[in-house]
Short mmCIF file of C-alpha atoms in Angstrom, two decimals:
data_model
loop_
_atom_site.label_atom_id
_atom_site.label_comp_id
_atom_site.label_asym_id
_atom_site.label_seq_id
_atom_site.Cartn_x
_atom_site.Cartn_y
_atom_site.Cartn_z
CA MET A 29 4.37 -24.01 -18.29
CA SER A 30 3.21 -25.93 -21.30
CA PHE A 31 4.96 -28.45 -23.46
CA THR A 32 5.01 -28.73 -27.24
CA VAL A 33 3.45 -31.93 -28.53
CA LEU A 34 5.27 -33.38 -31.55
CA LEU A 35 4.06 -36.35 -33.59
CA SER A 36 6.35 -38.93 -35.11
CA PRO A 37 5.54 -39.89 -38.72
CA LYS A 38 4.18 -43.20 -37.37
CA ALA A 39 1.91 -41.42 -34.88
CA ALA A 40 0.61 -39.10 -37.61
CA LYS A 41 -0.31 -42.14 -39.73
CA ASP A 42 -1.94 -43.75 -36.71
CA LEU A 43 -4.09 -40.65 -36.15
CA ASN A 44 -5.32 -40.68 -39.74
CA LYS A 45 -6.60 -44.24 -39.31
CA LEU A 46 -8.78 -43.51 -36.27
CA GLU A 47 -12.55 -43.09 -36.22
CA ARG A 48 -13.94 -39.66 -35.35
CA GLN A 49 -15.15 -40.63 -31.87
CA VAL A 50 -11.78 -42.06 -30.90
CA LEU A 51 -9.93 -39.18 -32.57
CA SER A 52 -11.84 -36.69 -30.44
CA LYS A 53 -10.75 -38.45 -27.23
CA ILE A 54 -7.16 -38.74 -28.45
CA ASP A 55 -7.09 -35.00 -29.31
CA LYS A 56 -8.21 -34.15 -25.77
CA ALA A 57 -5.51 -36.42 -24.35
CA LEU A 58 -2.83 -34.78 -26.52
CA LEU A 59 -3.92 -31.33 -25.36
CA GLY A 60 -3.74 -32.61 -21.80
CA LEU A 61 -0.18 -33.85 -22.37
CA ALA A 62 0.79 -30.35 -23.47
CA LYS A 63 -0.31 -29.07 -20.06
CA ASN A 64 0.94 -32.00 -17.98
CA PRO A 65 3.13 -34.71 -19.57
CA HIS A 66 2.80 -36.90 -16.46
CA PRO A 67 -0.96 -37.09 -15.87
CA HIS A 68 -2.66 -39.34 -13.34
CA GLY A 69 -2.61 -42.92 -14.59
CA VAL A 70 0.52 -42.59 -16.72
CA LYS A 71 2.69 -45.70 -16.80
CA VAL A 72 6.46 -45.69 -17.23
CA LEU A 73 7.51 -48.37 -19.71
CA GLN A 74 10.89 -50.05 -19.48
CA ASP A 75 13.17 -49.12 -22.36
CA LYS A 76 16.88 -49.54 -23.00
CA ASN A 77 17.71 -45.89 -23.69
CA LEU A 78 14.91 -43.57 -22.63
CA PRO A 79 11.93 -43.90 -20.38
CA GLN A 80 8.80 -44.12 -22.44
CA TYR A 81 5.38 -43.37 -21.10
CA ARG A 82 1.95 -44.75 -21.85
CA ILE A 83 -1.48 -43.33 -21.23
CA ARG A 84 -4.76 -45.11 -21.74
CA ILE A 85 -7.74 -43.68 -23.55
CA GLY A 86 -10.38 -46.40 -23.40
CA ASP A 87 -9.06 -49.29 -25.49
CA TYR A 88 -6.42 -47.06 -27.11
CA ARG A 89 -2.91 -46.22 -25.97
CA ILE A 90 -0.53 -43.35 -26.60
CA LEU A 91 3.19 -44.09 -26.29
CA TYR A 92 5.43 -41.06 -25.86
CA ASP A 93 8.70 -39.63 -24.57
CA VAL A 94 9.15 -36.43 -22.57
CA TYR A 95 12.07 -34.08 -23.13
CA VAL A 96 12.01 -31.73 -20.14
CA LYS A 97 14.90 -29.50 -21.28
CA ASP A 98 13.20 -28.87 -24.63
CA ARG A 99 9.72 -28.70 -23.05
CA ALA A 100 8.51 -31.25 -25.61
CA VAL A 101 6.36 -34.36 -25.62
CA TYR A 102 7.18 -36.64 -28.56
CA ILE A 103 4.34 -38.98 -29.51
CA LEU A 104 5.75 -42.26 -30.80
CA LYS A 105 2.68 -44.41 -31.47
CA ILE A 106 -1.09 -44.29 -31.10
CA GLY A 107 -3.18 -47.41 -31.43
CA HIS A 108 -5.54 -50.02 -30.09
CA ARG A 109 -4.26 -51.91 -27.07
CA LYS A 110 -4.10 -55.22 -28.96
CA ASP A 111 -1.76 -53.79 -31.62
CA ILE A 112 0.25 -51.02 -29.94
CA TYR A 113 3.11 -53.12 -28.55
CA ARG A 114 3.81 -55.07 -31.74
#
């Protein structure tokens, strides 16, 4: 049972800005989210409408939503921990 990983326009821009080493780790994490959208270490963020999730990849973070009915993981933002929540 795998999920489809979809990137928001913002997340796609964020990916294009990353260095190759970081991009490789992020790619592995995105493939992992397709298999399991709630991996070990995931954190549920408080949001008004939907639960958002965060996973850590070194100093980088991926913020995403999970739509179980649609079997989709929607990536909202990808970035360095100092900038991701701004």
